[in-house]
PDB file of C-alpha atoms in Angstrom:
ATOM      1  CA  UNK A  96       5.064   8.770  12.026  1.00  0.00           C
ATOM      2  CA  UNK A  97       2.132   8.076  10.337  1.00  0.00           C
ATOM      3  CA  UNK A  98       0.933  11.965  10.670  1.00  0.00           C
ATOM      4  CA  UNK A  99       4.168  12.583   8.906  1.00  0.00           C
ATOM      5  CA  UNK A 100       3.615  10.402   6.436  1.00  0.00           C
ATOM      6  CA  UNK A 101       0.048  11.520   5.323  1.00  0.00           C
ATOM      7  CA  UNK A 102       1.330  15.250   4.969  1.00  0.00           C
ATOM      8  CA  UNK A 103       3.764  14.551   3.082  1.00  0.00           C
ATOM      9  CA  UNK A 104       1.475  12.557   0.505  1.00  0.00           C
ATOM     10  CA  UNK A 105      -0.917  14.764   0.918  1.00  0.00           C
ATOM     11  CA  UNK A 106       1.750  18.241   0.782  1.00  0.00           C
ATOM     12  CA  UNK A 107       5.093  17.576  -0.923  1.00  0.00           C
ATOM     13  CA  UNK A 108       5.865  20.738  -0.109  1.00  0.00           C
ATOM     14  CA  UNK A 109       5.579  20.309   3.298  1.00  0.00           C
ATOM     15  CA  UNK A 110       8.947  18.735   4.077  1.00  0.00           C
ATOM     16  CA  UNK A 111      10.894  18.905   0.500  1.00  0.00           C
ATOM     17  CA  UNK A 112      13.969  17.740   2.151  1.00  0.00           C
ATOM     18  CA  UNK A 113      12.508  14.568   3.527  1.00  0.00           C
ATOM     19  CA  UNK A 114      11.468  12.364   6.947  1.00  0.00           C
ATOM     20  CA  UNK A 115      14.051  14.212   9.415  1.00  0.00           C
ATOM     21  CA  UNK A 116      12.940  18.033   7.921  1.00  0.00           C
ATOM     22  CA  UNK A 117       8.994  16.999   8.099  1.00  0.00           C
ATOM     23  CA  UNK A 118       9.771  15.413  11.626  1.00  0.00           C
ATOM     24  CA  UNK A 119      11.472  18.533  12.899  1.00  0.00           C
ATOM     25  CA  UNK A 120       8.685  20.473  11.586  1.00  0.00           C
ATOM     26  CA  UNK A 121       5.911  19.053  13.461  1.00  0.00           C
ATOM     27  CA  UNK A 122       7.601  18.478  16.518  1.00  0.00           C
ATOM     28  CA  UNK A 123       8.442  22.272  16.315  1.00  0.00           C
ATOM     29  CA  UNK A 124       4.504  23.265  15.641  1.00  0.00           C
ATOM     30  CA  UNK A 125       2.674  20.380  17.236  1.00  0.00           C
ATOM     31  CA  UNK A 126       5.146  18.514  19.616  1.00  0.00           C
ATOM     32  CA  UNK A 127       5.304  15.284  20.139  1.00  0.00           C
ATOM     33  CA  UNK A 128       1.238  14.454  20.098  1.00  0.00           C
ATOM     34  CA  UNK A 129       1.405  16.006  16.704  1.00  0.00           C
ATOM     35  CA  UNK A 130       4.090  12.944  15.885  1.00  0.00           C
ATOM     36  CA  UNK A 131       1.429  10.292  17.503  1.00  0.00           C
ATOM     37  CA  UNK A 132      -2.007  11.758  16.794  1.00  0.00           C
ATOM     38  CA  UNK A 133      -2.931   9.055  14.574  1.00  0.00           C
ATOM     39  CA  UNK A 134      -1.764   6.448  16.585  1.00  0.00           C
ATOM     40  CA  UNK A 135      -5.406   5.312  17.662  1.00  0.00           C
ATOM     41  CA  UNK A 136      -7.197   5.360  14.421  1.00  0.00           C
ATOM     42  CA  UNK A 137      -3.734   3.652  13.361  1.00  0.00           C
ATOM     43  CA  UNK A 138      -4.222   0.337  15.410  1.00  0.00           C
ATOM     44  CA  UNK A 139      -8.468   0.957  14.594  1.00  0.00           C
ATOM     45  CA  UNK A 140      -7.523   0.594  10.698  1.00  0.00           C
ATOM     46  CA  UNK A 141      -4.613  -2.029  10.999  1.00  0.00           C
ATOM     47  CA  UNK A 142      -5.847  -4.805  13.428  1.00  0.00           C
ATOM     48  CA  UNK A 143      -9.372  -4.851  11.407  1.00  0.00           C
ATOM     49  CA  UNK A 144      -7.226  -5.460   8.121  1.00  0.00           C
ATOM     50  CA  UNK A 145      -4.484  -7.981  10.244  1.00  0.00           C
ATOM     51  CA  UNK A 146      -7.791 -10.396  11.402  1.00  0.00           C
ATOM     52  CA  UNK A 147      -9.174 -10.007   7.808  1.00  0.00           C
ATOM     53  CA  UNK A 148      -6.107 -11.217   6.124  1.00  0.00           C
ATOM     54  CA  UNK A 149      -5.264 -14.341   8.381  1.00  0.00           C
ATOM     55  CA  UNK A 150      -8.290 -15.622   9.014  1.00  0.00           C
ATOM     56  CA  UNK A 151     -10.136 -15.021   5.811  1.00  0.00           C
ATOM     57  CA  UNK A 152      -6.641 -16.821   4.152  1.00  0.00           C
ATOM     58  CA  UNK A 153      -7.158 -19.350   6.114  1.00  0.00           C
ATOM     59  CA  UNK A 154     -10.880 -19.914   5.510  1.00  0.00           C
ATOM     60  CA  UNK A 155     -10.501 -19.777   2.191  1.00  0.00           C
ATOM     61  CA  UNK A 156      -7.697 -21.715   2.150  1.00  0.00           C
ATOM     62  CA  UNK A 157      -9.291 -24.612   3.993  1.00  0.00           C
ATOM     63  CA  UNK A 158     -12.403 -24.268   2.208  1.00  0.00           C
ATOM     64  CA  UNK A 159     -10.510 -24.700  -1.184  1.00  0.00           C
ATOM     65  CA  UNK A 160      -8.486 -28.092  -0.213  1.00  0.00           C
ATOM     66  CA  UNK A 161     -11.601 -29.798   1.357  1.00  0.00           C
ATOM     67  CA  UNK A 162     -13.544 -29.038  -1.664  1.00  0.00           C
ATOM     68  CA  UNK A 163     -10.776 -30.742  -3.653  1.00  0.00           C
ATOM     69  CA  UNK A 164     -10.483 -33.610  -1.012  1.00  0.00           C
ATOM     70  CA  UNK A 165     -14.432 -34.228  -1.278  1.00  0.00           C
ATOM     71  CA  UNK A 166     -14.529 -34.632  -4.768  1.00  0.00           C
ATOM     72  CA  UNK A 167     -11.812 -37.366  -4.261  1.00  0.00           C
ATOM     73  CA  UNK A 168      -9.218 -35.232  -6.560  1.00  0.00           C
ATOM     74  CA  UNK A 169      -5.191 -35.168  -6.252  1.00  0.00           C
ATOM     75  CA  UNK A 170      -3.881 -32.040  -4.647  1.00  0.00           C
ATOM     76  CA  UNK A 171      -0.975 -31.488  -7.472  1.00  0.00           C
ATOM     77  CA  UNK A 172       1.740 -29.288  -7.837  1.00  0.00           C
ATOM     78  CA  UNK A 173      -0.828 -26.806  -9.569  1.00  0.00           C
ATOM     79  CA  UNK A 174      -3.195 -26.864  -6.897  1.00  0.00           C
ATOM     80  CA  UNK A 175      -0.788 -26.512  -4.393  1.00  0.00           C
ATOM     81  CA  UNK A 176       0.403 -23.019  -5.560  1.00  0.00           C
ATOM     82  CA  UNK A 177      -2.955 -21.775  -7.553  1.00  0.00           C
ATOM     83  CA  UNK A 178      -5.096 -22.630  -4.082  1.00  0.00           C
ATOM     84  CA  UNK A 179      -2.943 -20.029  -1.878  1.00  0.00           C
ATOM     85  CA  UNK A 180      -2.470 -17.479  -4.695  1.00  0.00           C
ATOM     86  CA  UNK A 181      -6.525 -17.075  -4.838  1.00  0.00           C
ATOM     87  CA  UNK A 182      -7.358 -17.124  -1.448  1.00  0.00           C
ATOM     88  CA  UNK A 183      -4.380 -14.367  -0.998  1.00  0.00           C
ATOM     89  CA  UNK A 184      -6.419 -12.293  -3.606  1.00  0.00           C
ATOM     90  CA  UNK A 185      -9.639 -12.817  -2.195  1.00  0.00           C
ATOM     91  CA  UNK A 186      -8.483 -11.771   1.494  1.00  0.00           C
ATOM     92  CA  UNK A 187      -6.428  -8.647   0.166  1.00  0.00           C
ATOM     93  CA  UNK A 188      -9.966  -7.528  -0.926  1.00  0.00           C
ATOM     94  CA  UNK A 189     -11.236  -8.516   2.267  1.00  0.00           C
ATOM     95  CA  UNK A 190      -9.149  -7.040   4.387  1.00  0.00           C
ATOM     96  CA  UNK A 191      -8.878  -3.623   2.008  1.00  0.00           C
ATOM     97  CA  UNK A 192     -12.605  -3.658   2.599  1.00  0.00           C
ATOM     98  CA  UNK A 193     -12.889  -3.796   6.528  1.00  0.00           C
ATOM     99  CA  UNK A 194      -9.773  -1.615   6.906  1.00  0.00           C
ATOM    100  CA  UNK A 195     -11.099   1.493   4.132  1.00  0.00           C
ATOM    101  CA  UNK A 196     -13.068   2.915   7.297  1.00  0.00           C
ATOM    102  CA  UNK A 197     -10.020   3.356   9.638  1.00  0.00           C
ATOM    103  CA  UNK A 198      -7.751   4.540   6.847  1.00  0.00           C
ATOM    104  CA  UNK A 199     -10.365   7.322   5.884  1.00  0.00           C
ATOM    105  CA  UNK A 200      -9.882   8.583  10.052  1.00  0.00           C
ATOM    106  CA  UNK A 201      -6.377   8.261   9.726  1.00  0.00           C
ATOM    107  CA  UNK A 202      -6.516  10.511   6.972  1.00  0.00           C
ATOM    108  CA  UNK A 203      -9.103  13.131   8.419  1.00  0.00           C
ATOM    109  CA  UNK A 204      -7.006  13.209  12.013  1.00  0.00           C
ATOM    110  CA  UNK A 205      -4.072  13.675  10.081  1.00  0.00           C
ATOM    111  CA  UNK A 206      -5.202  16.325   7.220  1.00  0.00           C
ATOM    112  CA  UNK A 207      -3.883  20.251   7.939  1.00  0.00           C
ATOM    113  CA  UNK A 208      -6.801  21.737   8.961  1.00  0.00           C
ATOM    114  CA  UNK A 209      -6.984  23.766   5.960  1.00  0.00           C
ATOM    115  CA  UNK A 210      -7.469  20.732   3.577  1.00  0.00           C
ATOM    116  CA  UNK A 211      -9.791  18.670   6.234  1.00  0.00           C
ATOM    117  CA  UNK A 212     -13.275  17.654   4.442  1.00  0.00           C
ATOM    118  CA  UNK A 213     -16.525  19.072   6.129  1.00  0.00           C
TER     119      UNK A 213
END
């Protein structure tokens, strides 16, 4: 599904009527393997950017209370939601970082041939 979803960011006009007309249409030229080409490069781009996320959260995370419980100050209210906010923010860049590689061979895979890069 993801080859179906690429063309159609990529092509609007490739399925103007939607998911079930783009599906039809490259099961009728490519078949099924046309529907799971990307599947691979898929799980290459998405469990890179899963393992970022968690752990680096939870690094971060950690690292950000003990610093507070070293220097002997209260974990507040505050703290308690601004601590998990940043580290969020810092592993979504993280995690967009180690996953950019996968996404750009999900995209080539998935490209008509006519607008694949050389």
């Amino acid at each position: 599904m993801e080859a179906l979803r690429i063309r159609m960011v990529a092509d609007p006009e490739f399925a103007p009527k939607g998911w079930w007309d783009g599906g039809k249409k490259i099961l009728r030229r490519e078949g099924v393997p046309g529907l799971i080409k990307g599947i691979n490069p898929m799980i290459m781009k998405q469990v890179p950017y899963t393992v970022t996320k968690n752990v680096s959260f939870d690094v971060i995370t950690k690292a950000f209370y003990s610093l507070l419980r070293a220097q002997s100050m209260p974990i507040t209210a505050t703290a308690k939601f601004t601590i998990p906010l940043i580290s969020a923010a810092i592993a979504s860049v993280l995690s967009s970082i180690t996953s950019q590689p996968g996404d750009m061979i999900l995209s080539v895979i998935n490209a008509q041939e006519g607008d694949q890069r050389p």
